[in-house]
Coordinates of C-alpha atoms and ligand atoms in Angstrom, one line a residue:
M99 CA -72.4 287.3 -49.7
D100 CA -70.9 287.1 -46.3
N101 CA -67.1 287.3 -46.0
Q102 CA -66.9 285.4 -42.8
P103 CA -68.1 281.9 -41.9
P104 CA -71.1 282.2 -39.4
V105 CA -69.9 282.4 -35.8
H106 CA -72.1 279.7 -34.4
S107 CA -71.4 276.6 -36.5
Y108 CA -72.0 273.0 -35.7
L109 CA -68.5 272.3 -37.2
R110 CA -66.7 274.6 -34.6
E111 CA -68.9 274.3 -31.4
P112 CA -68.1 272.5 -29.3
S113 CA -64.6 271.9 -30.4
G114 CA -62.0 269.1 -29.8
L115 CA -61.9 265.3 -30.9
K116 CA -63.9 264.1 -27.9
S117 CA -66.7 266.5 -28.8
W118 CA -66.9 264.8 -32.1
L119 CA -66.7 261.3 -30.9
L120 CA -69.3 261.8 -28.3
T121 CA -71.6 264.0 -30.3
R122 CA -75.3 263.6 -30.4
D123 CA -75.7 266.2 -33.3
H124 CA -77.2 264.5 -36.3
K125 CA -75.1 266.7 -38.6
R126 CA -71.8 265.6 -37.1
I127 CA -72.9 262.1 -37.1
G128 CA -73.9 262.5 -40.8
V129 CA -70.2 263.8 -41.3
L130 CA -68.7 261.0 -39.4
Y131 CA -70.6 258.4 -41.6
L132 CA -69.6 260.4 -44.7
I133 CA -66.0 259.8 -43.6
G134 CA -66.8 256.1 -43.1
I135 CA -68.4 255.6 -46.4
M136 CA -65.9 257.5 -48.5
T137 CA -63.2 255.3 -46.9
A138 CA -65.1 252.2 -47.9
F139 CA -65.6 253.5 -51.5
V140 CA -61.9 254.0 -51.7
I141 CA -61.2 250.4 -50.6
G142 CA -64.0 248.9 -52.8
G143 CA -62.7 251.2 -55.7
V144 CA -59.2 249.9 -55.5
L145 CA -60.5 246.3 -55.4
A146 CA -62.6 247.1 -58.6
L147 CA -59.5 248.3 -60.4
M148 CA -57.8 245.0 -59.5
I149 CA -60.6 243.2 -60.9
R150 CA -60.5 245.1 -64.1
L151 CA -56.7 244.8 -64.3
E152 CA -57.0 241.1 -64.2
L153 CA -59.6 241.1 -67.0
L154 CA -57.5 243.5 -69.2
R155 CA -56.4 240.5 -71.3
P156 CA -57.3 236.9 -71.6
G157 CA -55.3 234.3 -69.6
P158 CA -53.6 235.0 -66.1
T159 CA -52.8 238.6 -65.7
L160 CA -51.8 239.5 -62.1
F161 CA -53.6 237.2 -59.7
T162 CA -54.2 233.4 -59.2
P163 CA -57.8 232.4 -59.7
D164 CA -58.1 232.0 -55.9
T165 CA -57.0 235.5 -55.2
Y166 CA -59.3 236.7 -57.9
N167 CA -62.4 235.0 -56.1
K168 CA -61.4 236.8 -53.0
I169 CA -61.0 240.3 -54.8
F170 CA -64.4 240.3 -56.4
T171 CA -66.0 239.0 -53.2
L172 CA -64.4 241.8 -51.1
H173 CA -65.2 244.4 -53.7
G174 CA -68.9 243.3 -53.6
A175 CA -69.2 243.0 -49.8
V176 CA -67.4 246.2 -49.0
M177 CA -69.3 248.2 -51.8
I178 CA -72.7 246.8 -50.5
F179 CA -72.4 246.5 -46.8
L180 CA -70.0 249.2 -46.0
F181 CA -70.6 251.7 -48.8
I182 CA -73.7 251.9 -50.5
I183 CA -76.4 250.8 -47.8
P184 CA -75.2 253.4 -45.3
S185 CA -74.3 256.0 -48.0
I186 CA -77.2 258.2 -48.6
P187 CA -79.5 257.3 -45.6
A188 CA -76.9 257.3 -42.9
A189 CA -74.5 259.9 -44.2
L190 CA -76.5 262.5 -46.1
G191 CA -79.9 261.5 -44.7
N192 CA -78.6 262.0 -41.1
F193 CA -77.4 265.4 -42.1
V194 CA -80.3 266.7 -44.0
L195 CA -83.5 265.0 -42.6
P196 CA -84.0 267.1 -39.5
L197 CA -83.0 270.2 -41.4
L198 CA -85.6 269.4 -44.1
I199 CA -88.4 269.1 -41.7
G200 CA -87.5 272.0 -39.3
A201 CA -86.4 269.8 -36.4
K202 CA -83.6 270.4 -34.0
D203 CA -82.3 266.8 -34.3
V204 CA -83.5 263.3 -34.9
A205 CA -85.8 261.6 -32.4
F206 CA -83.2 259.5 -30.6
P207 CA -79.8 261.3 -30.8
R208 CA -77.9 258.8 -28.5
L209 CA -79.4 255.9 -30.5
N210 CA -78.0 257.7 -33.7
L211 CA -74.5 257.9 -32.3
A212 CA -74.8 254.2 -31.1
S213 CA -75.7 253.4 -34.8
W214 CA -72.5 254.9 -36.0
Y215 CA -70.4 253.0 -33.4
I216 CA -72.1 249.8 -34.5
Y217 CA -71.3 250.6 -38.0
V218 CA -67.6 251.1 -37.0
V219 CA -67.6 247.8 -35.1
G220 CA -69.1 246.0 -38.0
T221 CA -66.6 247.5 -40.4
V222 CA -63.7 246.4 -38.1
V223 CA -65.0 242.9 -38.0
A224 CA -65.4 242.9 -41.7
L225 CA -61.9 244.3 -42.2
Y226 CA -60.5 241.8 -39.8
S227 CA -62.0 239.0 -42.2
I228 CA -60.1 240.6 -44.9
F229 CA -56.7 240.6 -43.2
A230 CA -57.3 237.1 -41.7
G231 CA -57.4 235.7 -45.2
A232 CA -60.5 237.0 -46.9
V233 CA -63.6 235.4 -48.2
D234 CA -64.0 233.6 -51.7
T235 CA -67.7 233.1 -51.9
G236 CA -69.0 236.1 -53.6
W237 CA -70.8 238.7 -51.5
T238 CA -73.9 236.6 -51.6
F239 CA -72.5 233.8 -49.4
Y240 CA -74.5 231.2 -51.2
T241 CA -74.8 227.8 -49.6
P242 CA -73.6 225.0 -49.9
Y243 CA -70.2 226.6 -50.8
S244 CA -70.2 229.2 -48.1
T245 CA -70.7 226.4 -45.4
Q246 CA -67.7 224.6 -46.7
S247 CA -65.3 227.3 -47.8
T248 CA -62.2 227.4 -45.6
T249 CA -61.9 231.2 -45.9
T250 CA -63.1 233.6 -43.2
V251 CA -66.8 233.4 -44.0
T252 CA -67.8 233.3 -40.3
A253 CA -66.1 236.7 -39.6
M254 CA -67.3 238.6 -42.7
T255 CA -70.9 237.4 -42.2
L256 CA -70.7 238.4 -38.5
G257 CA -69.5 241.8 -39.7
A258 CA -72.5 242.0 -42.0
F259 CA -74.8 241.0 -39.2
I260 CA -73.5 243.8 -36.9
L261 CA -73.8 246.3 -39.7
G262 CA -77.4 245.4 -40.1
F263 CA -78.2 246.6 -36.7
S264 CA -76.7 249.9 -37.5
S265 CA -79.1 250.0 -40.5
I266 CA -82.2 249.0 -38.6
L267 CA -81.5 251.5 -35.8
T268 CA -81.1 254.3 -38.3
G269 CA -84.3 253.4 -40.0
L270 CA -86.2 253.3 -36.6
N271 CA -84.9 256.7 -35.8
F272 CA -86.0 258.3 -39.0
I273 CA -89.4 257.0 -38.9
V274 CA -90.0 258.3 -35.3
T275 CA -88.4 261.6 -36.4
V276 CA -90.6 262.1 -39.3
H277 CA -93.8 261.2 -37.3
K278 CA -92.9 263.3 -34.3
L279 CA -90.6 266.2 -35.1
R280 CA -92.0 268.0 -38.0
A281 CA -92.0 271.7 -37.6
P282 CA -95.4 273.6 -37.1
G283 CA -97.0 273.8 -40.6
M284 CA -94.8 270.9 -42.1
T285 CA -97.7 268.7 -43.2
W286 CA -97.0 265.4 -44.7
F287 CA -97.6 266.8 -48.2
R288 CA -95.3 269.8 -47.6
M289 CA -92.4 267.5 -46.9
P290 CA -89.6 267.5 -49.3
L291 CA -89.7 264.3 -51.5
M292 CA -86.3 263.5 -50.0
V293 CA -88.0 263.0 -46.7
W294 CA -90.7 260.7 -48.3
A295 CA -87.8 258.6 -49.9
L296 CA -85.9 258.4 -46.5
Y297 CA -89.2 257.3 -44.8
A298 CA -89.9 254.6 -47.5
T299 CA -86.3 253.4 -47.2
A300 CA -86.6 253.3 -43.3
V301 CA -89.6 251.0 -43.6
I302 CA -87.5 248.6 -45.6
Q303 CA -84.5 248.9 -43.3
I304 CA -86.7 247.8 -40.3
L305 CA -88.6 245.1 -42.0
A306 CA -86.2 243.4 -44.3
T307 CA -82.8 243.7 -42.4
P308 CA -83.7 241.4 -39.5
V309 CA -84.3 238.7 -42.1
L310 CA -80.8 239.0 -43.4
G311 CA -79.6 239.1 -39.8
I312 CA -81.3 235.7 -38.9
T313 CA -80.0 234.2 -42.1
L314 CA -76.4 235.1 -41.5
V315 CA -76.8 233.7 -37.9
L316 CA -78.1 230.5 -39.3
L317 CA -75.2 230.3 -41.8
I318 CA -72.7 230.9 -38.9
L319 CA -74.4 228.2 -36.8
E320 CA -74.3 225.9 -39.8
R321 CA -70.6 226.5 -40.3
L322 CA -69.7 226.1 -36.6
F323 CA -72.1 223.3 -35.5
G324 CA -73.4 221.8 -38.6
I325 CA -77.0 222.3 -37.6
G326 CA -78.1 221.1 -41.1
I327 CA -80.6 223.8 -42.0
F328 CA -79.1 224.2 -45.4
D329 CA -77.8 220.7 -45.7
P330 CA -79.8 218.2 -47.6
A331 CA -78.0 215.2 -46.1
M332 CA -79.5 216.4 -42.7
G333 CA -82.9 217.3 -44.1
G334 CA -82.0 220.8 -45.0
D335 CA -82.2 222.9 -48.2
P336 CA -79.6 225.0 -49.7
V337 CA -82.1 226.8 -51.8
L338 CA -83.8 227.9 -48.6
Y339 CA -80.7 230.1 -48.1
Q340 CA -81.3 231.8 -51.3
H341 CA -84.9 232.5 -50.4
F342 CA -83.8 234.0 -47.1
F343 CA -81.0 236.0 -48.7
W344 CA -83.0 237.6 -51.5
F345 CA -86.0 238.2 -49.3
Y346 CA -83.7 240.8 -47.7
S347 CA -81.4 241.6 -50.6
H348 CA -84.0 242.5 -53.1
P349 CA -85.6 245.0 -50.9
A350 CA -82.2 246.1 -50.0
V351 CA -81.6 247.3 -53.6
Y352 CA -84.4 249.7 -52.9
I353 CA -82.6 250.8 -49.6
M354 CA -79.8 251.7 -52.1
I355 CA -82.0 253.4 -54.8
L356 CA -84.9 255.1 -53.1
P357 CA -83.0 257.7 -51.2
G358 CA -81.1 258.4 -54.5
M359 CA -84.4 259.2 -56.2
G360 CA -85.2 261.5 -53.3
I361 CA -82.1 263.5 -53.9
I362 CA -82.9 263.6 -57.7
S363 CA -86.3 265.1 -56.9
E364 CA -84.7 267.9 -54.9
L365 CA -82.0 268.6 -57.7
I366 CA -84.4 268.6 -60.5
S367 CA -86.9 271.0 -59.1
T368 CA -84.3 273.3 -57.7
F369 CA -82.1 273.5 -60.8
S370 CA -85.2 273.8 -63.1
R371 CA -86.7 276.5 -60.9
K372 CA -90.1 274.8 -61.1
T373 CA -92.6 273.1 -59.0
I374 CA -92.0 269.4 -58.9
F375 CA -94.5 267.8 -61.4
G376 CA -96.8 265.3 -59.8
Y377 CA -95.6 265.6 -56.1
R378 CA -98.1 263.0 -54.7
F379 CA -97.4 260.6 -57.4
I380 CA -93.7 260.8 -56.6
A381 CA -94.3 260.5 -53.0
F382 CA -96.5 257.6 -53.2
S383 CA -94.5 255.9 -55.8
S384 CA -91.6 255.7 -53.1
V385 CA -93.9 254.0 -50.8
A386 CA -95.2 251.7 -53.6
I387 CA -91.6 250.7 -54.6
A388 CA -90.8 249.9 -51.0
L389 CA -93.8 247.6 -50.6
L390 CA -93.6 246.0 -54.1
G391 CA -90.0 245.3 -53.4
F392 CA -90.9 242.7 -50.8
L393 CA -92.7 240.6 -53.5
V394 CA -90.2 240.0 -56.1
W395 CA -87.2 238.1 -54.5
G396 CA -87.8 235.0 -56.6
H397 CA -86.6 236.7 -59.7
H398 CA -83.1 236.0 -58.5
M399 CA -83.9 232.3 -58.5
F400 CA -85.4 231.4 -61.9
V401 CA -82.7 228.8 -62.5
S402 CA -82.4 227.6 -58.9
G403 CA -85.1 224.9 -59.3
Q404 CA -88.1 226.8 -57.9
S405 CA -91.5 225.7 -59.4
E406 CA -92.3 227.2 -62.8
L407 CA -95.5 228.7 -61.5
A408 CA -93.5 230.5 -58.8
S409 CA -91.2 231.9 -61.5
M410 CA -94.0 233.2 -63.5
V411 CA -95.6 234.9 -60.6
F412 CA -92.3 236.6 -59.6
S413 CA -91.6 237.6 -63.2
A414 CA -95.1 239.3 -63.5
L415 CA -94.7 240.9 -60.0
T416 CA -91.2 242.2 -61.2
F417 CA -92.8 244.1 -64.0
L418 CA -95.0 245.9 -61.6
V419 CA -92.0 247.7 -60.1
A420 CA -91.5 249.3 -63.4
I421 CA -94.7 251.3 -62.9
P422 CA -93.8 253.4 -59.9
S423 CA -90.2 253.8 -61.2
G424 CA -91.5 255.0 -64.6
I425 CA -93.9 257.4 -62.8
K426 CA -90.8 259.1 -61.2
I427 CA -88.8 259.3 -64.4
F428 CA -91.8 260.9 -66.3
N429 CA -92.6 263.3 -63.5
W430 CA -88.8 264.5 -63.4
L431 CA -88.8 264.9 -67.1
A432 CA -92.2 267.0 -66.9
T433 CA -90.6 269.0 -64.2
M434 CA -87.7 270.1 -66.4
Y435 CA -90.0 270.8 -69.4
K436 CA -89.9 274.5 -69.9
G437 CA -87.9 274.9 -66.7
Q438 CA -85.0 277.2 -66.5
I439 CA -82.4 274.7 -66.2
S440 CA -79.0 275.6 -64.9
F441 CA -76.1 273.2 -65.5
T442 CA -74.5 273.2 -62.2
T443 CA -72.5 270.1 -61.0
P444 CA -75.3 268.7 -58.8
M445 CA -77.7 269.0 -61.9
L446 CA -75.2 267.4 -64.1
Y447 CA -75.2 264.4 -61.8
A448 CA -79.1 264.3 -61.8
L449 CA -79.0 264.3 -65.6
S450 CA -76.5 261.5 -65.5
F451 CA -78.8 259.6 -63.1
L452 CA -81.7 260.2 -65.6
C453 CA -79.7 258.5 -68.5
T454 CA -77.9 255.8 -66.7
F455 CA -80.4 254.8 -64.1
T456 CA -83.1 254.5 -66.8
V457 CA -80.7 252.0 -68.6
G458 CA -80.3 250.1 -65.3
G459 CA -84.0 249.9 -64.6
L460 CA -85.0 248.9 -68.2
T461 CA -82.4 246.1 -68.3
G462 CA -83.8 244.8 -65.0
I463 CA -87.1 244.2 -66.9
F464 CA -85.1 242.1 -69.4
L465 CA -83.7 240.1 -66.4
G466 CA -87.1 239.9 -64.9
T467 CA -88.5 238.3 -68.0
L468 CA -88.3 234.7 -67.2
S469 CA -87.3 233.3 -70.4
V470 CA -84.7 235.9 -71.1
D471 CA -83.1 235.6 -67.7
V472 CA -82.5 231.8 -68.3
H473 CA -80.0 233.0 -71.0
L474 CA -78.6 236.0 -69.2
H475 CA -78.4 234.8 -65.6
D476 CA -74.9 234.9 -64.2
T477 CA -73.4 236.6 -67.1
Y478 CA -71.9 240.0 -67.4
F479 CA -75.2 241.4 -68.5
V480 CA -76.2 241.1 -64.9
V481 CA -73.0 242.9 -63.7
A482 CA -73.7 245.7 -66.1
H483 CA -77.2 245.9 -65.0
F484 CA -76.6 246.2 -61.3
H485 CA -73.7 248.6 -61.8
Y486 CA -76.0 250.8 -64.0
V487 CA -78.5 250.9 -61.0
M488 CA -75.9 251.1 -58.3
V489 CA -73.3 253.3 -59.8
G490 CA -75.4 255.0 -62.6
G491 CA -78.3 255.5 -60.1
T492 CA -77.2 255.5 -56.4
V493 CA -73.6 256.8 -56.7
M494 CA -74.6 259.6 -59.3
A495 CA -77.4 260.7 -57.0
L496 CA -75.0 260.5 -53.9
L497 CA -72.5 262.7 -55.8
G498 CA -75.3 265.1 -56.8
G499 CA -76.4 265.3 -53.3
V500 CA -72.7 265.7 -51.9
H501 CA -72.3 268.6 -54.1
Y502 CA -75.6 270.1 -53.6
W503 CA -75.4 270.2 -49.8
W504 CA -71.5 270.6 -49.6
P505 CA -71.8 274.4 -48.9
K506 CA -74.6 273.7 -46.3
M507 CA -72.3 271.0 -44.6
F508 CA -69.0 272.8 -44.7
G509 CA -69.7 276.3 -45.4
R510 CA -67.4 276.3 -48.4
M511 CA -67.9 276.2 -52.1
Y512 CA -66.1 273.8 -54.3
S513 CA -64.8 274.8 -57.6
E514 CA -67.8 274.6 -60.0
F515 CA -65.6 274.5 -63.0
W516 CA -63.6 271.4 -62.0
G517 CA -66.9 270.0 -60.5
R518 CA -68.4 269.9 -64.1
I519 CA -65.4 268.6 -65.7
A520 CA -65.2 265.6 -63.2
A521 CA -69.0 265.0 -63.6
I522 CA -68.5 264.7 -67.3
I523 CA -65.4 262.6 -67.0
I524 CA -67.2 260.2 -64.6
F525 CA -70.1 260.0 -66.8
V526 CA -68.0 259.0 -69.8
G527 CA -65.9 256.7 -67.8
F528 CA -68.8 255.0 -66.4
N529 CA -70.6 254.2 -69.6
L530 CA -67.2 253.1 -71.1
T531 CA -66.7 250.6 -68.2
F532 CA -70.1 249.2 -68.0
F533 CA -71.9 249.3 -71.4
P534 CA -69.5 246.9 -73.1
Q535 CA -70.5 244.5 -70.3
F536 CA -74.1 244.3 -71.6
V537 CA -72.6 243.1 -74.9
L538 CA -70.2 240.7 -73.3
G539 CA -73.0 239.2 -71.2
S540 CA -75.4 238.8 -73.9
Q541 CA -72.6 237.0 -75.9
G542 CA -72.2 234.6 -73.0
M543 CA -69.4 235.9 -70.9
P544 CA -70.1 234.4 -67.3
R545 CA -69.6 236.6 -64.3
R546 CA -67.1 235.8 -61.5
Y547 CA -64.7 234.3 -64.1
F548 CA -61.0 235.2 -64.0
D549 CA -60.3 234.1 -67.5
Y550 CA -62.0 234.3 -70.9
I551 CA -61.9 233.4 -74.5
P552 CA -60.0 235.9 -76.8
E553 CA -63.1 236.8 -78.7
Y554 CA -64.1 238.9 -75.6
H555 CA -60.7 240.6 -75.4
S556 CA -61.7 244.0 -77.0
L557 CA -64.8 244.6 -75.0
H558 CA -63.0 243.7 -71.7
A559 CA -60.1 245.9 -72.5
T560 CA -62.5 248.9 -73.3
S561 CA -64.1 248.2 -69.9
T562 CA -60.8 248.3 -68.1
V563 CA -59.7 251.6 -69.8
G564 CA -63.2 253.1 -68.8
S565 CA -62.3 252.2 -65.2
W566 CA -59.2 254.3 -65.5
V567 CA -61.2 257.1 -67.0
M568 CA -63.6 257.0 -64.0
T569 CA -60.7 256.9 -61.6
I570 CA -59.4 260.2 -63.1
G571 CA -62.7 261.8 -62.5
F572 CA -62.8 260.7 -58.9
L573 CA -59.3 261.9 -58.3
I574 CA -60.1 265.4 -59.6
M575 CA -63.1 265.4 -57.4
A576 CA -61.1 264.5 -54.3
A577 CA -58.7 267.3 -55.2
Y578 CA -61.1 270.1 -55.6
L579 CA -63.3 268.9 -52.5
I580 CA -60.3 268.9 -50.2
R581 CA -59.0 272.1 -51.6
S582 CA -62.4 273.7 -51.0
F583 CA -61.8 273.4 -47.2
S584 CA -59.0 276.0 -47.3
H585 CA -59.6 277.9 -50.6
G586 CA -63.4 277.5 -51.3
A587 CA -65.4 280.6 -51.5
I588 CA -67.8 281.3 -48.5
P589 CA -71.3 280.7 -49.8
G590 CA -74.4 282.6 -48.7
D591 CA -77.0 280.7 -46.6
N592 CA -78.8 279.7 -50.0
P593 CA -76.2 279.6 -52.8
W594 CA -78.6 277.7 -55.1
G595 CA -81.8 279.8 -54.4
S596 CA -83.7 276.7 -53.2
L597 CA -87.0 277.0 -51.5
S598 CA -86.6 274.1 -49.1
L599 CA -86.0 274.6 -45.4
E600 CA -82.4 273.6 -44.9
W601 CA -81.5 276.7 -46.9
T602 CA -83.2 279.2 -44.6
T603 CA -80.6 278.6 -41.8
T604 CA -76.9 279.6 -42.0
S605 CA -74.3 277.6 -43.9
P606 CA -73.0 275.7 -41.9
P607 CA -76.0 275.5 -39.5
P608 CA -75.7 276.0 -35.8
T609 CA -75.8 272.9 -33.6
E610 CA -79.7 273.5 -32.9
N611 CA -80.3 274.0 -36.7
F612 CA -82.5 277.1 -36.6
A613 CA -82.3 280.1 -34.6
V614 CA -86.1 280.0 -34.1
T615 CA -88.4 277.1 -34.8
P616 CA -89.5 277.6 -38.4
Q617 CA -93.2 278.1 -39.3
I618 CA -93.9 276.5 -42.7
T619 CA -96.2 278.3 -44.9
H620 CA -95.4 276.9 -48.3
G621 CA -94.3 273.8 -49.9
P622 CA -90.6 273.1 -50.7
Y623 CA -91.1 273.4 -54.5
D624 CA -93.6 276.4 -54.9
Y625 CA -91.2 278.0 -57.3
D626 CA -94.2 278.9 -59.6
Q627 CA -96.2 280.7 -56.9
M628 CA -93.3 282.3 -54.7
T629 CA -92.0 285.0 -56.7
A630 CA -88.7 283.6 -57.0
A631 CA -87.3 287.0 -57.2
S632 CA -88.0 287.6 -53.4
T633 CA -86.1 284.4 -52.4
L634 CA -83.4 284.8 -54.8
A635 CA -82.8 288.5 -54.4
R636 CA -82.6 288.1 -50.7
H637 CA -79.9 285.6 -51.0
G638 CA -78.1 287.4 -53.6
T639 CA -77.8 284.5 -56.1
G640 CA -78.9 286.3 -59.3
A641 CA -82.6 286.5 -60.2
R642 CA -84.1 284.6 -63.0
Ligands
LIG275 C1 -66.8 252.4 -59.5 C2 -66.2 251.5 -60.2 C3 -66.6 250.0 -60.2 C4 -66.1 249.1 -61.1 C5 -65.1 249.4 -62.1 C6 -66.6 247.8 -60.6 C7 -66.3 246.6 -61.2 C8 -66.7 245.4 -61.0 C9 -66.3 244.1 -61.5 C10 -65.5 243.9 -62.8 C11 -67.0 243.0 -60.9 C12 -66.8 241.6 -61.1 C13 -68.0 241.0 -61.7 C14 -67.8 239.5 -61.8 O1 -66.7 238.9 -62.1 O2 -68.9 238.9 -61.5 C15 -67.8 243.8 -60.0 C16 -68.6 243.0 -59.0 C17 -69.5 243.7 -58.2 N1 -69.6 245.0 -58.0 FE1 -68.5 246.4 -58.9 N2 -67.4 248.0 -59.8 C18 -67.6 249.3 -59.4 C19 -68.3 249.9 -58.3 C20 -69.3 249.3 -57.6 C21 -70.1 249.9 -56.7 C22 -70.2 251.4 -56.4 C23 -71.0 248.8 -56.2 C24 -71.9 248.9 -55.1 C25 -72.4 250.0 -54.7 C26 -70.5 247.6 -56.8 C27 -71.0 246.3 -56.5 C28 -70.6 245.2 -57.0 C29 -71.1 243.9 -56.6 C30 -72.3 243.7 -55.5 C31 -70.4 243.0 -57.3 C32 -70.7 241.5 -57.3 C33 -69.6 240.8 -56.5 C34 -69.8 239.4 -56.5 O3 -70.0 238.9 -57.7 O4 -70.0 238.7 -55.4 N3 -69.4 247.9 -57.6 N4 -67.7 245.2 -60.0
LIG276 CU1 -84.1 241.6 -57.1

């Protein structure tokens, strides 16, 4: 192991604040996004704790019903638009994508920086709407209420509109990068699965996000000028809003989960020291999920008065999404089978993902079942379902990825001991928070309510205590990650003994990523063929 950080590091050269704010380096832009999404996660998390405190016991606890409406709306809007959509693609994706394919940068580095500034502007507008009185419509901004609410809906939707452009431009950048900038020998089927996942995500970002943009503009026009598009009195239709909204927002859930699945493929193969099972199936299932995702939006509208035939078709199509998702889960399990599994912190997050995302995905099938959803719609069952997908899926994968690439990004190791402790606490706290909500929902507890009947008390109280347990886990994580900057061990270039390309350069990499353009002669998961000893011994990470 080296004793000194590498001399040429993107973190140090060039130096100064200005060099960061005007950087075109994808790695620095990734770090800038990481700061943005972490901040958003803290804001959204504090709002979540406020929701849970209010629900600690029946009756008014802390807030008025109006304030409560604003808190859950802001929690949802911040978590979705400011945190989770940009989280993996824009923060981690920006950092790793060019490294994974052996490129010097993304295809359009200036556009990449512009995307970050657009993200900042959108965030500022969204925060302005919070300080100017906040929104109470729910993050979905359903009409007709959103066109009548006197809260700051216009500013918040304008913020989301601006943020959408940031997402579209990132997607565009990634697609061109993957097509044009792969290193010699990096064929499509030698690309790490993270790249396939980012690619499929980018397709959705480009095709779906403009629809949200137009919808939000129509909503703003409706509020400002009463154009009538969503108003039956003027020949409009409020349900049309729901169609537009979910035409984006269902595919958007795949913007949230697909890149997470990409990370999981990397982690499971690396920490099982095995060739990924069914590479092509995993790669194509990402594309299949991205395409199928466009055909199922009507499952959010089973009780909105759409035709029964439409509901049946949407219900059947929804089941199809289970196939590529199941393919991934089985392939990951098959990869681990007889592997040499090491229970590092990133791997613990990958295993958490396997447990909790599977619960989230399977309960999605319950909700996609037309008859069952009529009962479960707008109950806490839905809240539990989407948190199992978004926190149990995306956030677990994000945390796994952050820990996995942390030494590459910052040239420091975090404490593995505390990392594992925090991972376990977060896993326990997560399930304690959200599992009771499945039960609450199936018993009829509606979502977005500030009060409830005493029968629900113990389950709600358990959920609130769970949110505190999770918070402890996150605080421990914040502590050891911050400490790693000053006290962390200096890792070798390849502390995990991984075979993919980003580990062949220094940690942290130089601005141009690789000293010489890499020539790719093997796939990223060829652990079985490559005598692992040669890779591992070279980097001094203990042979198998
Ligand atoms: C980490 C701890 C979290 C806790 C304890 C938590 C808790 C809650 C609670 C209690 C609600 C209110 C449900 C209702 O009354 O309908 C809620 C809503 C919501 N949460 Fe979370 N949440 C957490 C994280 C997240 C994350 C990471 C995301 C997204 C990435 C997220 C997205 C949402 C959304 C979209 C809503 C719906 C808001 C609405 O109904 O308009 N949450 N959350
Ligand atoms: Cu959906």
